[in-house]
Amino acid sequence: GQRGDDKIAFSEEQEALVVESWKVMKKDAASLGLKLFLRVFEIAPSTAKLFPFLRDSNVPLEKNPKLKQHAMYVFIMTCDSAAQLRKEGEVTVKDTTLKKLGASHSKYGVLNEHFEVLRFALLDTIKDAVPDMWGPEMKSAWTEAYNQLVAAIKQEMRRSS
Ligand code: HEM
C-alpha cells in the first residue's frame, strides 16, 4: 500500500463489532452527532473556532445541522475504514475523497491533537450509546479503524501543506 507494505490485521469479528454497533447507534443519529461534538468542545473548547459555521453563526450549537453532518462523516467513514481494513488490510478511501479531505482539513487548521481529541470523544460517545455492547474488543476495533483512517487523512494533509 501507499503507507508501506505492512498490512493491518483486522478480523471479521472486529469489523462486525464496528458495523453492528453503528447499526444500533445510527437510529439515533441526531442526538449522537450532537453528543460527539459537545464532548469534543468540552475536552478542547478551542476546537469550536475551527468550524467556520460556528464562528459566523448565532444559531445555538444544538440547532446547527452542520455539526451533525460532520459527526456522521466521522462515524460513517470510520465504519467504511473498518470494512476496508478487514478486506484489504489498509484504508483505501477513494483517492479523490482523501485528497479533498487532506486539503480541506489542513486549510481549516486541524492539528494532530484535534484528531486525538476527536478519537477520545468518539470512544466516549460510543461507550455511552451502546453500553451493553461496549468492551475492550469494541474499543480496540473502533480505535484501530479510526486511527488508520486518520493516518490516511494526515498523509494527504502533509502532501497538501
Ligand atoms: C469538514 C470528515 C476530523 C474539522 C469535513 C468534511 C468531511 C470531514 C467529509 C466535509 C468535506 C470537507 O470539507 O472536506 C472528517 C473525518 C475526520 C475528521 C472523517 C476524522 C476521522 C476532523 C477534526 C476536526 C475537523 C479532528 C477538528 C476538530 C472540520 C472542519 C470542517 C470539516 C472545520 C469544515 C466544516 C464546514 O465548514 O462545514 N470533515 N473530519 N474534522 N472538518 Fe472534518
JSON list of C-alpha atoms and ligand atoms in Angstrom, two decimals:
[
{"chain": "A", "resi": 1, "resn": "GLY", "atom": "CA", "xyz": [0.00, 0.00, 0.00]},
{"chain": "A", "resi": 2, "resn": "GLN", "atom": "CA", "xyz": [0.85, 3.68, -0.16]},
{"chain": "A", "resi": 3, "resn": "ARG", "atom": "CA", "xyz": [1.77, 3.84, 3.51]},
{"chain": "A", "resi": 4, "resn": "GLY", "atom": "CA", "xyz": [4.16, 0.92, 3.31]},
{"chain": "A", "resi": 5, "resn": "ASP", "atom": "CA", "xyz": [3.55, -2.75, 2.70]},
{"chain": "A", "resi": 6, "resn": "ASP", "atom": "CA", "xyz": [2.62, -3.68, 6.23]},
{"chain": "A", "resi": 7, "resn": "LYS", "atom": "CA", "xyz": [-0.96, -4.79, 6.03]},
{"chain": "A", "resi": 8, "resn": "ILE", "atom": "CA", "xyz": [-3.06, -4.30, 9.11]},
{"chain": "A", "resi": 9, "resn": "ALA", "atom": "CA", "xyz": [-4.63, -7.45, 10.53]},
{"chain": "A", "resi": 10, "resn": "PHE", "atom": "CA", "xyz": [-8.26, -6.59, 11.16]},
{"chain": "A", "resi": 11, "resn": "SER", "atom": "CA", "xyz": [-10.57, -9.53, 11.72]},
{"chain": "A", "resi": 12, "resn": "GLU", "atom": "CA", "xyz": [-14.13, -10.23, 10.68]},
{"chain": "A", "resi": 13, "resn": "GLU", "atom": "CA", "xyz": [-15.08, -10.06, 14.37]},
{"chain": "A", "resi": 14, "resn": "GLN", "atom": "CA", "xyz": [-13.57, -6.58, 14.67]},
{"chain": "A", "resi": 15, "resn": "GLU", "atom": "CA", "xyz": [-15.38, -5.39, 11.58]},
{"chain": "A", "resi": 16, "resn": "ALA", "atom": "CA", "xyz": [-18.63, -6.84, 12.95]},
{"chain": "A", "resi": 17, "resn": "LEU", "atom": "CA", "xyz": [-18.16, -5.02, 16.28]},
{"chain": "A", "resi": 18, "resn": "VAL", "atom": "CA", "xyz": [-17.88, -1.71, 14.48]},
{"chain": "A", "resi": 19, "resn": "VAL", "atom": "CA", "xyz": [-20.63, -2.29, 11.93]},
{"chain": "A", "resi": 20, "resn": "GLU", "atom": "CA", "xyz": [-23.13, -3.83, 14.38]},
{"chain": "A", "resi": 21, "resn": "SER", "atom": "CA", "xyz": [-22.74, -1.06, 16.95]},
{"chain": "A", "resi": 22, "resn": "TRP", "atom": "CA", "xyz": [-23.07, 1.59, 14.24]},
{"chain": "A", "resi": 23, "resn": "LYS", "atom": "CA", "xyz": [-26.34, -0.08, 13.07]},
{"chain": "A", "resi": 24, "resn": "VAL", "atom": "CA", "xyz": [-27.74, 0.42, 16.56]},
{"chain": "A", "resi": 25, "resn": "MET", "atom": "CA", "xyz": [-26.36, 3.92, 17.04]},
{"chain": "A", "resi": 26, "resn": "LYS", "atom": "CA", "xyz": [-27.43, 5.39, 13.73]},
{"chain": "A", "resi": 27, "resn": "LYS", "atom": "CA", "xyz": [-31.10, 5.06, 14.68]},
{"chain": "A", "resi": 28, "resn": "ASP", "atom": "CA", "xyz": [-30.36, 7.95, 16.99]},
{"chain": "A", "resi": 29, "resn": "ALA", "atom": "CA", "xyz": [-28.03, 9.80, 14.67]},
{"chain": "A", "resi": 30, "resn": "ALA", "atom": "CA", "xyz": [-29.12, 13.34, 15.51]},
{"chain": "A", "resi": 31, "resn": "SER", "atom": "CA", "xyz": [-28.50, 13.19, 19.24]},
{"chain": "A", "resi": 32, "resn": "LEU", "atom": "CA", "xyz": [-25.43, 11.05, 18.71]},
{"chain": "A", "resi": 33, "resn": "GLY", "atom": "CA", "xyz": [-23.87, 13.63, 16.44]},
{"chain": "A", "resi": 34, "resn": "LEU", "atom": "CA", "xyz": [-24.59, 16.42, 18.84]},
{"chain": "A", "resi": 35, "resn": "LYS", "atom": "CA", "xyz": [-23.18, 14.44, 21.78]},
{"chain": "A", "resi": 36, "resn": "LEU", "atom": "CA", "xyz": [-19.98, 13.71, 19.90]},
{"chain": "A", "resi": 37, "resn": "PHE", "atom": "CA", "xyz": [-19.37, 17.37, 19.25]},
{"chain": "A", "resi": 38, "resn": "LEU", "atom": "CA", "xyz": [-20.35, 18.62, 22.64]},
{"chain": "A", "resi": 39, "resn": "ARG", "atom": "CA", "xyz": [-17.83, 16.14, 24.03]},
{"chain": "A", "resi": 40, "resn": "VAL", "atom": "CA", "xyz": [-15.14, 17.40, 21.64]},
{"chain": "A", "resi": 41, "resn": "PHE", "atom": "CA", "xyz": [-15.81, 21.02, 22.64]},
{"chain": "A", "resi": 42, "resn": "GLU", "atom": "CA", "xyz": [-15.90, 20.07, 26.32]},
{"chain": "A", "resi": 43, "resn": "ILE", "atom": "CA", "xyz": [-12.46, 18.44, 26.13]},
{"chain": "A", "resi": 44, "resn": "ALA", "atom": "CA", "xyz": [-10.95, 21.11, 23.89]},
{"chain": "A", "resi": 45, "resn": "PRO", "atom": "CA", "xyz": [-13.09, 24.27, 23.71]},
{"chain": "A", "resi": 46, "resn": "SER", "atom": "CA", "xyz": [-10.72, 25.92, 21.26]},
{"chain": "A", "resi": 47, "resn": "THR", "atom": "CA", "xyz": [-11.70, 23.41, 18.55]},
{"chain": "A", "resi": 48, "resn": "ALA", "atom": "CA", "xyz": [-15.05, 25.20, 18.12]},
{"chain": "A", "resi": 49, "resn": "LYS", "atom": "CA", "xyz": [-13.14, 28.03, 16.48]},
{"chain": "A", "resi": 50, "resn": "LEU", "atom": "CA", "xyz": [-12.05, 25.73, 13.65]},
{"chain": "A", "resi": 51, "resn": "PHE", "atom": "CA", "xyz": [-15.60, 25.38, 12.36]},
{"chain": "A", "resi": 52, "resn": "PRO", "atom": "CA", "xyz": [-16.45, 28.31, 10.10]},
{"chain": "A", "resi": 53, "resn": "PHE", "atom": "CA", "xyz": [-20.18, 27.76, 10.53]},
{"chain": "A", "resi": 54, "resn": "LEU", "atom": "CA", "xyz": [-19.83, 28.15, 14.31]},
{"chain": "A", "resi": 55, "resn": "ARG", "atom": "CA", "xyz": [-17.65, 31.22, 14.12]},
{"chain": "A", "resi": 56, "resn": "ASP", "atom": "CA", "xyz": [-20.07, 33.11, 11.92]},
{"chain": "A", "resi": 57, "resn": "SER", "atom": "CA", "xyz": [-23.33, 31.98, 13.37]},
{"chain": "A", "resi": 58, "resn": "ASN", "atom": "CA", "xyz": [-25.74, 32.84, 16.15]},
{"chain": "A", "resi": 59, "resn": "VAL", "atom": "CA", "xyz": [-27.60, 29.57, 15.75]},
{"chain": "A", "resi": 60, "resn": "PRO", "atom": "CA", "xyz": [-27.32, 27.60, 19.00]},
{"chain": "A", "resi": 61, "resn": "LEU", "atom": "CA", "xyz": [-24.99, 24.59, 18.77]},
{"chain": "A", "resi": 62, "resn": "GLU", "atom": "CA", "xyz": [-27.71, 22.01, 19.13]},
{"chain": "A", "resi": 63, "resn": "LYS", "atom": "CA", "xyz": [-29.68, 23.53, 16.25]},
{"chain": "A", "resi": 64, "resn": "ASN", "atom": "CA", "xyz": [-26.79, 23.58, 13.84]},
{"chain": "A", "resi": 65, "resn": "PRO", "atom": "CA", "xyz": [-27.34, 20.94, 11.15]},
{"chain": "A", "resi": 66, "resn": "LYS", "atom": "CA", "xyz": [-23.73, 21.07, 10.02]},
{"chain": "A", "resi": 67, "resn": "LEU", "atom": "CA", "xyz": [-22.43, 19.71, 13.29]},
{"chain": "A", "resi": 68, "resn": "LYS", "atom": "CA", "xyz": [-24.49, 16.58, 12.98]},
{"chain": "A", "resi": 69, "resn": "GLN", "atom": "CA", "xyz": [-23.35, 16.24, 9.41]},
{"chain": "A", "resi": 70, "resn": "HIS", "atom": "CA", "xyz": [-19.68, 16.31, 10.38]},
{"chain": "A", "resi": 71, "resn": "ALA", "atom": "CA", "xyz": [-20.28, 13.79, 13.14]},
{"chain": "A", "resi": 72, "resn": "MET", "atom": "CA", "xyz": [-21.98, 11.49, 10.63]},
{"chain": "A", "resi": 73, "resn": "TYR", "atom": "CA", "xyz": [-19.00, 11.76, 8.28]},
{"chain": "A", "resi": 74, "resn": "VAL", "atom": "CA", "xyz": [-16.74, 10.67, 11.11]},
{"chain": "A", "resi": 75, "resn": "PHE", "atom": "CA", "xyz": [-18.92, 7.70, 12.10]},
{"chain": "A", "resi": 76, "resn": "ILE", "atom": "CA", "xyz": [-19.61, 6.54, 8.56]},
{"chain": "A", "resi": 77, "resn": "MET", "atom": "CA", "xyz": [-16.07, 6.92, 7.32]},
{"chain": "A", "resi": 78, "resn": "THR", "atom": "CA", "xyz": [-14.72, 5.07, 10.35]},
{"chain": "A", "resi": 79, "resn": "CYS", "atom": "CA", "xyz": [-17.17, 2.22, 9.60]},
{"chain": "A", "resi": 80, "resn": "ASP", "atom": "CA", "xyz": [-16.02, 2.14, 5.99]},
{"chain": "A", "resi": 81, "resn": "SER", "atom": "CA", "xyz": [-12.47, 2.13, 7.22]},
{"chain": "A", "resi": 82, "resn": "ALA", "atom": "CA", "xyz": [-13.21, -0.96, 9.36]},
{"chain": "A", "resi": 83, "resn": "ALA", "atom": "CA", "xyz": [-14.65, -2.78, 6.35]},
{"chain": "A", "resi": 84, "resn": "GLN", "atom": "CA", "xyz": [-11.64, -1.90, 4.21]},
{"chain": "A", "resi": 85, "resn": "LEU", "atom": "CA", "xyz": [-9.13, -2.87, 6.87]},
{"chain": "A", "resi": 86, "resn": "ARG", "atom": "CA", "xyz": [-10.73, -6.30, 7.05]},
{"chain": "A", "resi": 87, "resn": "LYS", "atom": "CA", "xyz": [-10.87, -6.75, 3.27]},
{"chain": "A", "resi": 88, "resn": "GLU", "atom": "CA", "xyz": [-7.63, -5.10, 2.15]},
{"chain": "A", "resi": 89, "resn": "GLY", "atom": "CA", "xyz": [-5.55, -4.64, 5.31]},
{"chain": "A", "resi": 90, "resn": "GLU", "atom": "CA", "xyz": [-5.42, -0.90, 4.67]},
{"chain": "A", "resi": 91, "resn": "VAL", "atom": "CA", "xyz": [-7.67, 2.12, 4.28]},
{"chain": "A", "resi": 92, "resn": "THR", "atom": "CA", "xyz": [-8.48, 2.80, 0.67]},
{"chain": "A", "resi": 93, "resn": "VAL", "atom": "CA", "xyz": [-10.84, 5.73, 0.81]},
{"chain": "A", "resi": 94, "resn": "LYS", "atom": "CA", "xyz": [-11.42, 6.89, -2.74]},
{"chain": "A", "resi": 95, "resn": "ASP", "atom": "CA", "xyz": [-8.29, 8.77, -3.69]},
{"chain": "A", "resi": 96, "resn": "THR", "atom": "CA", "xyz": [-10.08, 11.96, -4.66]},
{"chain": "A", "resi": 97, "resn": "THR", "atom": "CA", "xyz": [-12.03, 11.98, -1.39]},
{"chain": "A", "resi": 98, "resn": "LEU", "atom": "CA", "xyz": [-8.86, 11.56, 0.64]},
{"chain": "A", "resi": 99, "resn": "LYS", "atom": "CA", "xyz": [-7.09, 14.31, -1.27]},
{"chain": "A", "resi": 100, "resn": "LYS", "atom": "CA", "xyz": [-10.01, 16.63, -0.70]},
{"chain": "A", "resi": 101, "resn": "LEU", "atom": "CA", "xyz": [-10.18, 15.77, 2.99]},
{"chain": "A", "resi": 102, "resn": "GLY", "atom": "CA", "xyz": [-6.45, 16.28, 3.40]},
{"chain": "A", "resi": 103, "resn": "ALA", "atom": "CA", "xyz": [-6.51, 19.63, 1.67]},
{"chain": "A", "resi": 104, "resn": "SER", "atom": "CA", "xyz": [-9.60, 20.92, 3.46]},
{"chain": "A", "resi": 105, "resn": "HIS", "atom": "CA", "xyz": [-8.53, 19.83, 6.95]},
{"chain": "A", "resi": 106, "resn": "SER", "atom": "CA", "xyz": [-5.14, 21.41, 6.58]},
{"chain": "A", "resi": 107, "resn": "LYS", "atom": "CA", "xyz": [-6.86, 24.56, 5.35]},
{"chain": "A", "resi": 108, "resn": "TYR", "atom": "CA", "xyz": [-9.20, 24.59, 8.38]},
{"chain": "A", "resi": 109, "resn": "GLY", "atom": "CA", "xyz": [-6.13, 24.36, 10.63]},
{"chain": "A", "resi": 110, "resn": "VAL", "atom": "CA", "xyz": [-6.89, 20.91, 12.05]},
{"chain": "A", "resi": 111, "resn": "LEU", "atom": "CA", "xyz": [-3.86, 19.62, 14.01]},
{"chain": "A", "resi": 112, "resn": "ASN", "atom": "CA", "xyz": [-2.71, 16.20, 15.19]},
{"chain": "A", "resi": 113, "resn": "GLU", "atom": "CA", "xyz": [-4.06, 16.81, 18.68]},
{"chain": "A", "resi": 114, "resn": "HIS", "atom": "CA", "xyz": [-7.52, 17.60, 17.29]},
{"chain": "A", "resi": 115, "resn": "PHE", "atom": "CA", "xyz": [-7.69, 14.11, 15.82]},
{"chain": "A", "resi": 116, "resn": "GLU", "atom": "CA", "xyz": [-6.71, 12.75, 19.25]},
{"chain": "A", "resi": 117, "resn": "VAL", "atom": "CA", "xyz": [-9.47, 14.74, 20.92]},
{"chain": "A", "resi": 118, "resn": "LEU", "atom": "CA", "xyz": [-11.99, 13.53, 18.36]},
{"chain": "A", "resi": 119, "resn": "ARG", "atom": "CA", "xyz": [-10.94, 9.90, 18.92]},
{"chain": "A", "resi": 120, "resn": "PHE", "atom": "CA", "xyz": [-11.33, 10.28, 22.66]},
{"chain": "A", "resi": 121, "resn": "ALA", "atom": "CA", "xyz": [-14.77, 11.88, 22.26]},
{"chain": "A", "resi": 122, "resn": "LEU", "atom": "CA", "xyz": [-15.81, 9.26, 19.70]},
{"chain": "A", "resi": 123, "resn": "LEU", "atom": "CA", "xyz": [-14.98, 6.34, 22.01]},
{"chain": "A", "resi": 124, "resn": "ASP", "atom": "CA", "xyz": [-16.75, 8.04, 24.91]},
{"chain": "A", "resi": 125, "resn": "THR", "atom": "CA", "xyz": [-19.84, 8.66, 22.80]},
{"chain": "A", "resi": 126, "resn": "ILE", "atom": "CA", "xyz": [-19.98, 5.05, 21.62]},
{"chain": "A", "resi": 127, "resn": "LYS", "atom": "CA", "xyz": [-19.49, 3.73, 25.14]},
{"chain": "A", "resi": 128, "resn": "ASP", "atom": "CA", "xyz": [-22.48, 5.78, 26.32]},
{"chain": "A", "resi": 129, "resn": "ALA", "atom": "CA", "xyz": [-24.61, 4.95, 23.29]},
{"chain": "A", "resi": 130, "resn": "VAL", "atom": "CA", "xyz": [-24.21, 1.15, 23.38]},
{"chain": "A", "resi": 131, "resn": "PRO", "atom": "CA", "xyz": [-23.22, 0.31, 26.97]},
{"chain": "A", "resi": 132, "resn": "ASP", "atom": "CA", "xyz": [-24.36, -3.31, 26.59]},
{"chain": "A", "resi": 133, "resn": "MET", "atom": "CA", "xyz": [-22.14, -3.94, 23.58]},
{"chain": "A", "resi": 134, "resn": "TRP", "atom": "CA", "xyz": [-19.17, -1.95, 24.87]},
{"chain": "A", "resi": 135, "resn": "GLY", "atom": "CA", "xyz": [-15.98, -3.71, 25.98]},
{"chain": "A", "resi": 136, "resn": "PRO", "atom": "CA", "xyz": [-12.24, -3.82, 25.34]},
{"chain": "A", "resi": 137, "resn": "GLU", "atom": "CA", "xyz": [-12.67, -5.56, 21.98]},
{"chain": "A", "resi": 138, "resn": "MET", "atom": "CA", "xyz": [-15.12, -2.98, 20.72]},
{"chain": "A", "resi": 139, "resn": "LYS", "atom": "CA", "xyz": [-12.93, -0.19, 21.97]},
{"chain": "A", "resi": 140, "resn": "SER", "atom": "CA", "xyz": [-9.90, -1.50, 20.16]},
{"chain": "A", "resi": 141, "resn": "ALA", "atom": "CA", "xyz": [-11.82, -2.20, 16.92]},
{"chain": "A", "resi": 142, "resn": "TRP", "atom": "CA", "xyz": [-13.15, 1.39, 16.74]},
{"chain": "A", "resi": 143, "resn": "THR", "atom": "CA", "xyz": [-9.74, 2.75, 17.76]},
{"chain": "A", "resi": 144, "resn": "GLU", "atom": "CA", "xyz": [-7.91, 0.86, 15.04]},
{"chain": "A", "resi": 145, "resn": "ALA", "atom": "CA", "xyz": [-10.46, 1.74, 12.33]},
{"chain": "A", "resi": 146, "resn": "TYR", "atom": "CA", "xyz": [-10.33, 5.42, 13.32]},
{"chain": "A", "resi": 147, "resn": "ASN", "atom": "CA", "xyz": [-6.53, 5.56, 13.64]},
{"chain": "A", "resi": 148, "resn": "GLN", "atom": "CA", "xyz": [-5.99, 4.03, 10.22]},
{"chain": "A", "resi": 149, "resn": "LEU", "atom": "CA", "xyz": [-8.46, 6.43, 8.62]},
{"chain": "A", "resi": 150, "resn": "VAL", "atom": "CA", "xyz": [-6.79, 9.38, 10.30]},
{"chain": "A", "resi": 151, "resn": "ALA", "atom": "CA", "xyz": [-3.34, 8.17, 9.21]},
{"chain": "A", "resi": 152, "resn": "ALA", "atom": "CA", "xyz": [-4.60, 8.23, 5.61]},
{"chain": "A", "resi": 153, "resn": "ILE", "atom": "CA", "xyz": [-6.07, 11.73, 6.00]},
{"chain": "A", "resi": 154, "resn": "LYS", "atom": "CA", "xyz": [-2.90, 13.04, 7.67]},
{"chain": "A", "resi": 155, "resn": "GLN", "atom": "CA", "xyz": [-0.74, 11.71, 4.90]},
{"chain": "A", "resi": 156, "resn": "GLU", "atom": "CA", "xyz": [-2.79, 13.75, 2.43]},
{"chain": "A", "resi": 157, "resn": "MET", "atom": "CA", "xyz": [-2.62, 16.77, 4.76]},
{"chain": "A", "resi": 158, "resn": "ARG", "atom": "CA", "xyz": [1.18, 16.60, 4.67]},
{"chain": "A", "resi": 159, "resn": "ARG", "atom": "CA", "xyz": [1.11, 16.40, 0.89]},
{"chain": "A", "resi": 160, "resn": "SER", "atom": "CA", "xyz": [-1.14, 19.41, 0.53]},
{"chain": "A", "resi": 161, "resn": "SER", "atom": "CA", "xyz": [0.66, 21.64, 3.03]},
{"chain": "B", "resi": 1, "resn": "HEM", "atom": "C1", "xyz": [-15.17, 19.12, 7.15]},
{"chain": "B", "resi": 1, "resn": "HEM", "atom": "C2", "xyz": [-14.56, 14.34, 7.64]},
{"chain": "B", "resi": 1, "resn": "HEM", "atom": "C3", "xyz": [-11.80, 15.08, 11.59]},
{"chain": "B", "resi": 1, "resn": "HEM", "atom": "C4", "xyz": [-12.82, 19.78, 11.36]},
{"chain": "B", "resi": 1, "resn": "HEM", "atom": "C5", "xyz": [-15.21, 17.75, 6.92]},
{"chain": "B", "resi": 1, "resn": "HEM", "atom": "C6", "xyz": [-15.87, 17.12, 5.79]},
{"chain": "B", "resi": 1, "resn": "HEM", "atom": "C7", "xyz": [-15.69, 15.79, 5.93]},
{"chain": "B", "resi": 1, "resn": "HEM", "atom": "C8", "xyz": [-14.94, 15.56, 7.14]},
{"chain": "B", "resi": 1, "resn": "HEM", "atom": "C9", "xyz": [-16.17, 14.68, 4.98]},
{"chain": "B", "resi": 1, "resn": "HEM", "atom": "C10", "xyz": [-16.63, 17.86, 4.67]},
{"chain": "B", "resi": 1, "resn": "HEM", "atom": "C11", "xyz": [-15.83, 17.94, 3.41]},
{"chain": "B", "resi": 1, "resn": "HEM", "atom": "C12", "xyz": [-14.61, 18.82, 3.52]},
{"chain": "B", "resi": 1, "resn": "HEM", "atom": "O1", "xyz": [-14.72, 19.98, 3.94]},
{"chain": "B", "resi": 1, "resn": "HEM", "atom": "O2", "xyz": [-13.53, 18.30, 3.18]},
{"chain": "B", "resi": 1, "resn": "HEM", "atom": "C13", "xyz": [-13.73, 14.13, 8.74]},
{"chain": "B", "resi": 1, "resn": "HEM", "atom": "C14", "xyz": [-13.26, 12.84, 9.18]},
{"chain": "B", "resi": 1, "resn": "HEM", "atom": "C15", "xyz": [-12.47, 13.05, 10.29]},
{"chain": "B", "resi": 1, "resn": "HEM", "atom": "C16", "xyz": [-12.46, 14.48, 10.55]},
{"chain": "B", "resi": 1, "resn": "HEM", "atom": "C17", "xyz": [-13.60, 11.52, 8.51]},
{"chain": "B", "resi": 1, "resn": "HEM", "atom": "C18", "xyz": [-11.73, 12.07, 11.16]},
{"chain": "B", "resi": 1, "resn": "HEM", "atom": "C19", "xyz": [-11.77, 10.76, 11.01]},
{"chain": "B", "resi": 1, "resn": "HEM", "atom": "C20", "xyz": [-11.87, 16.41, 11.91]},
{"chain": "B", "resi": 1, "resn": "HEM", "atom": "C21", "xyz": [-11.29, 17.02, 13.09]},
{"chain": "B", "resi": 1, "resn": "HEM", "atom": "C22", "xyz": [-11.61, 18.34, 13.04]},
{"chain": "B", "resi": 1, "resn": "HEM", "atom": "C23", "xyz": [-12.36, 18.57, 11.81]},
{"chain": "B", "resi": 1, "resn": "HEM", "atom": "C24", "xyz": [-10.47, 16.30, 14.14]},
{"chain": "B", "resi": 1, "resn": "HEM", "atom": "C25", "xyz": [-11.31, 19.41, 14.06]},
{"chain": "B", "resi": 1, "resn": "HEM", "atom": "C26", "xyz": [-11.55, 19.26, 15.34]},
{"chain": "B", "resi": 1, "resn": "HEM", "atom": "C27", "xyz": [-13.51, 20.00, 10.19]},
{"chain": "B", "resi": 1, "resn": "HEM", "atom": "C28", "xyz": [-13.96, 21.32, 9.75]},
{"chain": "B", "resi": 1, "resn": "HEM", "atom": "C29", "xyz": [-14.66, 21.13, 8.55]},
{"chain": "B", "resi": 1, "resn": "HEM", "atom": "C30", "xyz": [-14.60, 19.70, 8.26]},
{"chain": "B", "resi": 1, "resn": "HEM", "atom": "C31", "xyz": [-13.71, 22.63, 10.47]},
{"chain": "B", "resi": 1, "resn": "HEM", "atom": "C32", "xyz": [-15.37, 22.19, 7.72]},
{"chain": "B", "resi": 1, "resn": "HEM", "atom": "C33", "xyz": [-16.81, 22.16, 8.12]},
{"chain": "B", "resi": 1, "resn": "HEM", "atom": "C34", "xyz": [-17.70, 23.14, 7.37]},
{"chain": "B", "resi": 1, "resn": "HEM", "atom": "O3", "xyz": [-17.27, 24.24, 7.05]},
{"chain": "B", "resi": 1, "resn": "HEM", "atom": "O4", "xyz": [-18.86, 22.76, 7.15]},
{"chain": "B", "resi": 1, "resn": "HEM", "atom": "N1", "xyz": [-14.66, 16.78, 7.73]},
{"chain": "B", "resi": 1, "resn": "HEM", "atom": "N2", "xyz": [-13.24, 15.09, 9.59]},
{"chain": "B", "resi": 1, "resn": "HEM", "atom": "N3", "xyz": [-12.51, 17.37, 11.16]},
{"chain": "B", "resi": 1, "resn": "HEM", "atom": "N4", "xyz": [-13.91, 19.06, 9.28]},
{"chain": "B", "resi": 1, "resn": "HEM", "atom": "FE1", "xyz": [-13.58, 17.09, 9.44]}
]
